[in-house]
Amino acid sequence: MGQTSERADARALTLVGLWPVRNSFCKVSEALQAQDRKRDWLALPAVPLPTELAAKLAVAMPGVASGLDRHMWLRSGSCQTLEPDAYFSLQVRLLEAVNRSAVGALFRSKIGLDVTEAEVRAAFDTDFAAGAGERVRLQCRKVGDRTLVTGLTIGLSATMDEASDLATSMLGAAPIRSRCSSGLVDAAGSSRQLRSRNEAVVGTVGTGASRAGAAIELR
């Protein structure tokens, strides 16, 4: 969830990225990979997107302000067949589907409260497909004596295209395991240091998710 109550992402999940699980930086030059590792992602080549889509992506993926879209295109977009506009349009559409669903409603209702993995998985099962929740895991981090939910990782089928829907894509992936059973959904403006540090950092796919063909992470 977002940082301040005035921001569009304050009450909605936002996008980190979509990536193939086993591949990265496909046919990307060593020079560009070295530049990417410096983490000055705004120095990377801009992603060519239509103006309207670029505006939508900037809202859906706040990390665009730090060049996250450029990093994700080199890291993961290079390892699939969609053009940049189709690749990012798909991600925005999947994010919107989650935010409109019982999942989005659950997270909005839990701001400032704990949410459990079981509740999140049940919401996915309710609005997308029975068994979809088994393809989801909470991303959490300890901050002091609290466990904060910092995002969701969703396992997806490797055979996705521009028209893929979320339910079918989730059921095309194997179930994934989670290391976090519950955590606090922090209110807008709280844990600001954690949020500002995470916003432009791509989440890693950990134990269990390698059985999926692709993964999308939301925060």
PDB file of C-alpha atoms in Angstrom:
ATOM      1  CA  MET A   1       0.000   0.000   0.000  1.00  0.00           C
ATOM      2  CA  GLY A   2       1.110   3.558  -0.631  1.00  0.00           C
ATOM      3  CA  GLN A   3       2.778   6.232   1.416  1.00  0.00           C
ATOM      4  CA  THR A   4       0.641   9.304   2.033  1.00  0.00           C
ATOM      5  CA  SER A   5      -3.122   9.744   2.033  1.00  0.00           C
ATOM      6  CA  GLU A   6      -2.935  12.186  -0.886  1.00  0.00           C
ATOM      7  CA  ARG A   7      -1.234   9.705  -3.209  1.00  0.00           C
ATOM      8  CA  ALA A   8      -3.217   7.580  -5.655  1.00  0.00           C
ATOM      9  CA  ASP A   9      -1.530   4.460  -4.286  1.00  0.00           C
ATOM     10  CA  ALA A  10      -2.403   5.209  -0.654  1.00  0.00           C
ATOM     11  CA  ARG A  11      -5.380   2.820  -0.683  1.00  0.00           C
ATOM     12  CA  ALA A  12      -4.497   0.563  -3.596  1.00  0.00           C
ATOM     13  CA  LEU A  13      -1.964  -2.101  -4.424  1.00  0.00           C
ATOM     14  CA  THR A  14       0.680  -0.935  -6.868  1.00  0.00           C
ATOM     15  CA  LEU A  15       2.848  -2.694  -9.417  1.00  0.00           C
ATOM     16  CA  VAL A  16       6.430  -3.845  -8.997  1.00  0.00           C
ATOM     17  CA  GLY A  17       6.664  -5.951 -12.121  1.00  0.00           C
ATOM     18  CA  LEU A  18       6.043  -9.102 -14.138  1.00  0.00           C
ATOM     19  CA  TRP A  19       8.910 -11.436 -14.867  1.00  0.00           C
ATOM     20  CA  PRO A  20       9.754 -14.934 -16.106  1.00  0.00           C
ATOM     21  CA  VAL A  21      10.972 -16.903 -13.104  1.00  0.00           C
ATOM     22  CA  ARG A  22      14.096 -18.501 -14.512  1.00  0.00           C
ATOM     23  CA  ASN A  23      15.333 -15.927 -17.025  1.00  0.00           C
ATOM     24  CA  SER A  24      16.624 -12.374 -16.896  1.00  0.00           C
ATOM     25  CA  PHE A  25      18.496  -9.896 -19.093  1.00  0.00           C
ATOM     26  CA  CYS A  26      17.998 -11.973 -22.245  1.00  0.00           C
ATOM     27  CA  LYS A  27      20.222 -10.705 -25.085  1.00  0.00           C
ATOM     28  CA  VAL A  28      20.935  -7.521 -23.103  1.00  0.00           C
ATOM     29  CA  SER A  29      24.468  -6.230 -23.614  1.00  0.00           C
ATOM     30  CA  GLU A  30      27.014  -6.531 -20.819  1.00  0.00           C
ATOM     31  CA  ALA A  31      27.341  -2.749 -20.847  1.00  0.00           C
ATOM     32  CA  LEU A  32      23.625  -2.244 -20.163  1.00  0.00           C
ATOM     33  CA  GLN A  33      23.632  -4.946 -17.493  1.00  0.00           C
ATOM     34  CA  ALA A  34      26.547  -3.225 -15.771  1.00  0.00           C
ATOM     35  CA  GLN A  35      24.703   0.092 -15.955  1.00  0.00           C
ATOM     36  CA  ASP A  36      21.597  -1.528 -14.481  1.00  0.00           C
ATOM     37  CA  ARG A  37      23.592  -2.916 -11.540  1.00  0.00           C
ATOM     38  CA  LYS A  38      24.529   0.625 -10.548  1.00  0.00           C
ATOM     39  CA  ARG A  39      20.813   1.062  -9.701  1.00  0.00           C
ATOM     40  CA  ASP A  40      20.700   4.500 -11.302  1.00  0.00           C
ATOM     41  CA  TRP A  41      17.811   3.266 -13.402  1.00  0.00           C
ATOM     42  CA  LEU A  42      16.829   6.681 -14.763  1.00  0.00           C
ATOM     43  CA  ALA A  43      20.124   6.562 -16.676  1.00  0.00           C
ATOM     44  CA  LEU A  44      18.896   3.467 -18.555  1.00  0.00           C
ATOM     45  CA  PRO A  45      17.196   3.811 -21.960  1.00  0.00           C
ATOM     46  CA  ALA A  46      13.593   5.009 -21.729  1.00  0.00           C
ATOM     47  CA  VAL A  47      10.884   2.467 -22.537  1.00  0.00           C
ATOM     48  CA  PRO A  48       8.952   3.564 -25.664  1.00  0.00           C
ATOM     49  CA  LEU A  49       5.302   3.713 -24.580  1.00  0.00           C
ATOM     50  CA  PRO A  50       2.246   5.609 -25.874  1.00  0.00           C
ATOM     51  CA  THR A  51       1.553   8.739 -23.833  1.00  0.00           C
ATOM     52  CA  GLU A  52      -1.708   7.451 -22.358  1.00  0.00           C
ATOM     53  CA  LEU A  53      -0.182   4.141 -21.291  1.00  0.00           C
ATOM     54  CA  ALA A  54       2.875   5.879 -19.837  1.00  0.00           C
ATOM     55  CA  ALA A  55       0.568   8.017 -17.683  1.00  0.00           C
ATOM     56  CA  LYS A  56      -1.364   4.956 -16.475  1.00  0.00           C
ATOM     57  CA  LEU A  57       1.841   3.096 -15.716  1.00  0.00           C
ATOM     58  CA  ALA A  58       3.209   6.005 -13.678  1.00  0.00           C
ATOM     59  CA  VAL A  59       0.155   5.689 -11.400  1.00  0.00           C
ATOM     60  CA  ALA A  60       0.126   1.884 -11.320  1.00  0.00           C
ATOM     61  CA  MET A  61       3.894   1.636 -10.783  1.00  0.00           C
ATOM     62  CA  PRO A  62       5.127   4.541  -8.618  1.00  0.00           C
ATOM     63  CA  GLY A  63       8.671   3.259  -9.090  1.00  0.00           C
ATOM     64  CA  VAL A  64       8.566   4.723 -12.618  1.00  0.00           C
ATOM     65  CA  ALA A  65       9.786   7.910 -10.941  1.00  0.00           C
ATOM     66  CA  SER A  66      12.998   6.020 -10.122  1.00  0.00           C
ATOM     67  CA  GLY A  67      13.253   4.225 -13.483  1.00  0.00           C
ATOM     68  CA  LEU A  68      11.752   0.921 -12.319  1.00  0.00           C
ATOM     69  CA  ASP A  69       9.990   0.457 -15.667  1.00  0.00           C
ATOM     70  CA  ARG A  70      13.338   0.743 -17.474  1.00  0.00           C
ATOM     71  CA  HIS A  71      14.936  -1.793 -15.156  1.00  0.00           C
ATOM     72  CA  MET A  72      12.029  -4.225 -15.484  1.00  0.00           C
ATOM     73  CA  TRP A  73      12.023  -3.993 -19.270  1.00  0.00           C
ATOM     74  CA  LEU A  74      15.722  -4.851 -19.472  1.00  0.00           C
ATOM     75  CA  ARG A  75      15.612  -7.477 -16.734  1.00  0.00           C
ATOM     76  CA  SER A  76      12.380  -9.251 -17.640  1.00  0.00           C
ATOM     77  CA  GLY A  77      10.758  -7.721 -20.689  1.00  0.00           C
ATOM     78  CA  SER A  78      13.757  -8.851 -22.696  1.00  0.00           C
ATOM     79  CA  CYS A  79      12.904 -12.493 -21.896  1.00  0.00           C
ATOM     80  CA  GLN A  80       9.392 -12.596 -23.358  1.00  0.00           C
ATOM     81  CA  THR A  81       7.792 -11.943 -26.735  1.00  0.00           C
ATOM     82  CA  LEU A  82       5.486  -8.971 -26.109  1.00  0.00           C
ATOM     83  CA  GLU A  83       6.364  -5.480 -27.285  1.00  0.00           C
ATOM     84  CA  PRO A  84       6.781  -2.858 -24.532  1.00  0.00           C
ATOM     85  CA  ASP A  85       3.256  -1.439 -24.875  1.00  0.00           C
ATOM     86  CA  ALA A  86       1.640  -4.889 -24.714  1.00  0.00           C
ATOM     87  CA  TYR A  87       3.922  -6.013 -21.871  1.00  0.00           C
ATOM     88  CA  PHE A  88       3.098  -3.064 -19.631  1.00  0.00           C
ATOM     89  CA  SER A  89      -0.575  -2.875 -20.699  1.00  0.00           C
ATOM     90  CA  LEU A  90      -0.993  -6.463 -19.525  1.00  0.00           C
ATOM     91  CA  GLN A  91       0.512  -5.630 -16.135  1.00  0.00           C
ATOM     92  CA  VAL A  92      -1.679  -2.564 -15.645  1.00  0.00           C
ATOM     93  CA  ARG A  93      -4.759  -4.603 -16.557  1.00  0.00           C
ATOM     94  CA  LEU A  94      -3.876  -7.396 -14.120  1.00  0.00           C
ATOM     95  CA  LEU A  95      -3.255  -4.857 -11.350  1.00  0.00           C
ATOM     96  CA  GLU A  96      -6.592  -3.158 -12.015  1.00  0.00           C
ATOM     97  CA  ALA A  97      -8.345  -6.531 -11.834  1.00  0.00           C
ATOM     98  CA  VAL A  98      -6.843  -7.185  -8.398  1.00  0.00           C
ATOM     99  CA  ASN A  99      -7.669  -3.719  -7.068  1.00  0.00           C
ATOM    100  CA  ARG A 100     -11.300  -4.002  -8.256  1.00  0.00           C
ATOM    101  CA  SER A 101     -11.718  -7.420  -6.673  1.00  0.00           C
ATOM    102  CA  ALA A 102     -12.374  -8.759  -3.198  1.00  0.00           C
ATOM    103  CA  VAL A 103      -8.588  -8.757  -2.779  1.00  0.00           C
ATOM    104  CA  GLY A 104      -8.377  -4.990  -3.198  1.00  0.00           C
ATOM    105  CA  ALA A 105     -11.378  -4.526  -0.910  1.00  0.00           C
ATOM    106  CA  LEU A 106      -9.755  -6.739   1.715  1.00  0.00           C
ATOM    107  CA  PHE A 107      -6.537  -4.734   1.752  1.00  0.00           C
ATOM    108  CA  ARG A 108      -8.432  -1.433   1.916  1.00  0.00           C
ATOM    109  CA  SER A 109     -10.443  -2.720   4.872  1.00  0.00           C
ATOM    110  CA  LYS A 110      -7.287  -3.887   6.642  1.00  0.00           C
ATOM    111  CA  ILE A 111      -5.266  -0.661   6.545  1.00  0.00           C
ATOM    112  CA  GLY A 112      -3.830  -0.298  10.028  1.00  0.00           C
ATOM    113  CA  LEU A 113      -4.792  -3.890  10.877  1.00  0.00           C
ATOM    114  CA  ASP A 114      -3.341  -7.360  10.449  1.00  0.00           C
ATOM    115  CA  VAL A 115      -4.252  -9.427   7.397  1.00  0.00           C
ATOM    116  CA  THR A 116      -3.652 -13.164   7.156  1.00  0.00           C
ATOM    117  CA  GLU A 117      -2.441 -15.156   4.194  1.00  0.00           C
ATOM    118  CA  ALA A 118      -5.566 -17.309   4.549  1.00  0.00           C
ATOM    119  CA  GLU A 119      -7.782 -14.225   4.139  1.00  0.00           C
ATOM    120  CA  VAL A 120      -5.877 -13.092   1.055  1.00  0.00           C
ATOM    121  CA  ARG A 121      -5.984 -16.528  -0.541  1.00  0.00           C
ATOM    122  CA  ALA A 122      -9.712 -16.844   0.173  1.00  0.00           C
ATOM    123  CA  ALA A 123     -10.333 -13.484  -1.522  1.00  0.00           C
ATOM    124  CA  PHE A 124      -8.492 -14.667  -4.643  1.00  0.00           C
ATOM    125  CA  ASP A 125     -10.528 -17.886  -4.627  1.00  0.00           C
ATOM    126  CA  THR A 126     -13.755 -15.888  -4.303  1.00  0.00           C
ATOM    127  CA  ASP A 127     -13.219 -13.445  -7.155  1.00  0.00           C
ATOM    128  CA  PHE A 128     -10.934 -15.283  -9.577  1.00  0.00           C
ATOM    129  CA  ALA A 129     -11.083 -19.087  -9.344  1.00  0.00           C
ATOM    130  CA  ALA A 130     -11.060 -21.868  -6.792  1.00  0.00           C
ATOM    131  CA  GLY A 131      -7.413 -22.659  -6.156  1.00  0.00           C
ATOM    132  CA  ALA A 132      -6.146 -19.263  -7.323  1.00  0.00           C
ATOM    133  CA  GLY A 133      -5.211 -18.375  -3.758  1.00  0.00           C
ATOM    134  CA  GLU A 134      -2.690 -21.207  -3.671  1.00  0.00           C
ATOM    135  CA  ARG A 135      -0.694 -19.261  -6.271  1.00  0.00           C
ATOM    136  CA  VAL A 136      -0.323 -16.221  -3.989  1.00  0.00           C
ATOM    137  CA  ARG A 137       2.013 -15.429  -1.143  1.00  0.00           C
ATOM    138  CA  LEU A 138       2.459 -12.494   1.194  1.00  0.00           C
ATOM    139  CA  GLN A 139       5.734 -10.585   1.168  1.00  0.00           C
ATOM    140  CA  CYS A 140       6.556  -9.462   4.710  1.00  0.00           C
ATOM    141  CA  ARG A 141       9.324  -7.718   6.607  1.00  0.00           C
ATOM    142  CA  LYS A 142      10.087  -7.362  10.281  1.00  0.00           C
ATOM    143  CA  VAL A 143      10.314  -3.759  11.469  1.00  0.00           C
ATOM    144  CA  GLY A 144      11.092  -3.652  15.164  1.00  0.00           C
ATOM    145  CA  ASP A 145       8.612  -5.947  16.874  1.00  0.00           C
ATOM    146  CA  ARG A 146       6.101  -5.765  14.013  1.00  0.00           C
ATOM    147  CA  THR A 147       5.674  -7.822  10.865  1.00  0.00           C
ATOM    148  CA  LEU A 148       4.587  -5.607   7.969  1.00  0.00           C
ATOM    149  CA  VAL A 149       3.041  -6.861   4.753  1.00  0.00           C
ATOM    150  CA  THR A 150       5.143  -5.280   2.008  1.00  0.00           C
ATOM    151  CA  GLY A 151       3.510  -6.903  -1.010  1.00  0.00           C
ATOM    152  CA  LEU A 152       2.035  -9.887  -2.821  1.00  0.00           C
ATOM    153  CA  THR A 153       3.674 -12.276  -5.246  1.00  0.00           C
ATOM    154  CA  ILE A 154       1.309 -14.011  -7.678  1.00  0.00           C
ATOM    155  CA  GLY A 155       2.421 -17.082  -9.620  1.00  0.00           C
ATOM    156  CA  LEU A 156       1.351 -17.066 -13.280  1.00  0.00           C
ATOM    157  CA  SER A 157       1.522 -19.356 -16.275  1.00  0.00           C
ATOM    158  CA  ALA A 158       4.563 -19.066 -18.522  1.00  0.00           C
ATOM    159  CA  THR A 159       2.282 -19.000 -21.585  1.00  0.00           C
ATOM    160  CA  MET A 160       0.762 -15.551 -21.220  1.00  0.00           C
ATOM    161  CA  ASP A 161      -0.119 -13.142 -23.983  1.00  0.00           C
ATOM    162  CA  GLU A 162      -1.608  -9.656 -24.220  1.00  0.00           C
ATOM    163  CA  ALA A 163      -5.155 -10.985 -23.772  1.00  0.00           C
ATOM    164  CA  SER A 164      -4.437 -13.311 -20.836  1.00  0.00           C
ATOM    165  CA  ASP A 165      -6.823 -13.061 -17.889  1.00  0.00           C
ATOM    166  CA  LEU A 166      -5.673 -13.325 -14.312  1.00  0.00           C
ATOM    167  CA  ALA A 167      -7.686 -16.376 -13.234  1.00  0.00           C
ATOM    168  CA  THR A 168      -6.577 -18.571 -16.138  1.00  0.00           C
ATOM    169  CA  SER A 169      -2.975 -17.419 -15.821  1.00  0.00           C
ATOM    170  CA  MET A 170      -2.914 -18.172 -12.094  1.00  0.00           C
ATOM    171  CA  LEU A 171      -4.369 -21.655 -12.512  1.00  0.00           C
ATOM    172  CA  GLY A 172      -1.721 -22.342 -15.152  1.00  0.00           C
ATOM    173  CA  ALA A 173       0.976 -22.008 -12.481  1.00  0.00           C
ATOM    174  CA  ALA A 174       1.848 -24.449  -9.710  1.00  0.00           C
ATOM    175  CA  PRO A 175       0.946 -23.591  -6.091  1.00  0.00           C
ATOM    176  CA  ILE A 176       3.606 -21.580  -4.266  1.00  0.00           C
ATOM    177  CA  ARG A 177       4.688 -21.593  -0.636  1.00  0.00           C
ATOM    178  CA  SER A 178       4.846 -18.622   1.682  1.00  0.00           C
ATOM    179  CA  ARG A 179       7.021 -17.774   4.659  1.00  0.00           C
ATOM    180  CA  CYS A 180       4.610 -15.179   6.047  1.00  0.00           C
ATOM    181  CA  SER A 181       1.240 -16.150   7.495  1.00  0.00           C
ATOM    182  CA  SER A 182       0.119 -12.659   8.559  1.00  0.00           C
ATOM    183  CA  GLY A 183       1.230  -9.079   8.958  1.00  0.00           C
ATOM    184  CA  LEU A 184       0.180  -5.482   9.406  1.00  0.00           C
ATOM    185  CA  VAL A 185      -1.116  -3.490   6.443  1.00  0.00           C
ATOM    186  CA  ASP A 186       0.464  -0.171   7.361  1.00  0.00           C
ATOM    187  CA  ALA A 187      -1.592   3.009   7.157  1.00  0.00           C
ATOM    188  CA  ALA A 188      -0.717   5.701   4.631  1.00  0.00           C
ATOM    189  CA  GLY A 189       2.225   7.706   5.860  1.00  0.00           C
ATOM    190  CA  SER A 190       3.456   5.176   8.428  1.00  0.00           C
ATOM    191  CA  SER A 191       6.675   3.173   8.042  1.00  0.00           C
ATOM    192  CA  ARG A 192       7.766   5.820   5.567  1.00  0.00           C
ATOM    193  CA  GLN A 193      11.400   4.729   5.583  1.00  0.00           C
ATOM    194  CA  LEU A 194      10.416   1.177   4.674  1.00  0.00           C
ATOM    195  CA  ARG A 195       8.149   2.326   1.880  1.00  0.00           C
ATOM    196  CA  SER A 196      10.540   4.798   0.306  1.00  0.00           C
ATOM    197  CA  ARG A 197      13.267   2.183   0.352  1.00  0.00           C
ATOM    198  CA  ASN A 198      11.071  -0.532  -1.168  1.00  0.00           C
ATOM    199  CA  GLU A 199       9.299   1.447  -3.823  1.00  0.00           C
ATOM    200  CA  ALA A 200      11.957   1.135  -6.495  1.00  0.00           C
ATOM    201  CA  VAL A 201      13.271  -2.244  -5.408  1.00  0.00           C
ATOM    202  CA  VAL A 202      12.188  -5.299  -7.354  1.00  0.00           C
ATOM    203  CA  GLY A 203      11.018  -8.086  -5.101  1.00  0.00           C
ATOM    204  CA  THR A 204      12.711 -11.451  -5.437  1.00  0.00           C
ATOM    205  CA  VAL A 205      10.925 -14.702  -6.163  1.00  0.00           C
ATOM    206  CA  GLY A 206      11.787 -17.076  -3.352  1.00  0.00           C
ATOM    207  CA  THR A 207      11.164 -20.676  -2.347  1.00  0.00           C
ATOM    208  CA  GLY A 208       8.301 -22.311  -4.185  1.00  0.00           C
ATOM    209  CA  ALA A 209       7.681 -19.661  -6.813  1.00  0.00           C
ATOM    210  CA  SER A 210      10.193 -21.234  -9.177  1.00  0.00           C
ATOM    211  CA  ARG A 211       7.484 -23.763  -9.991  1.00  0.00           C
ATOM    212  CA  ALA A 212       5.517 -20.992 -11.653  1.00  0.00           C
ATOM    213  CA  GLY A 213       6.359 -19.886 -15.165  1.00  0.00           C
ATOM    214  CA  ALA A 214       6.127 -16.195 -14.344  1.00  0.00           C
ATOM    215  CA  ALA A 215       5.375 -14.000 -11.373  1.00  0.00           C
ATOM    216  CA  ILE A 216       3.888 -10.574 -10.815  1.00  0.00           C
ATOM    217  CA  GLU A 217       4.534  -8.635  -7.629  1.00  0.00           C
ATOM    218  CA  LEU A 218       2.190  -6.011  -6.206  1.00  0.00           C
ATOM    219  CA  ARG A 219       2.686  -3.661  -3.267  1.00  0.00           C
TER     220      ARG A 219
END
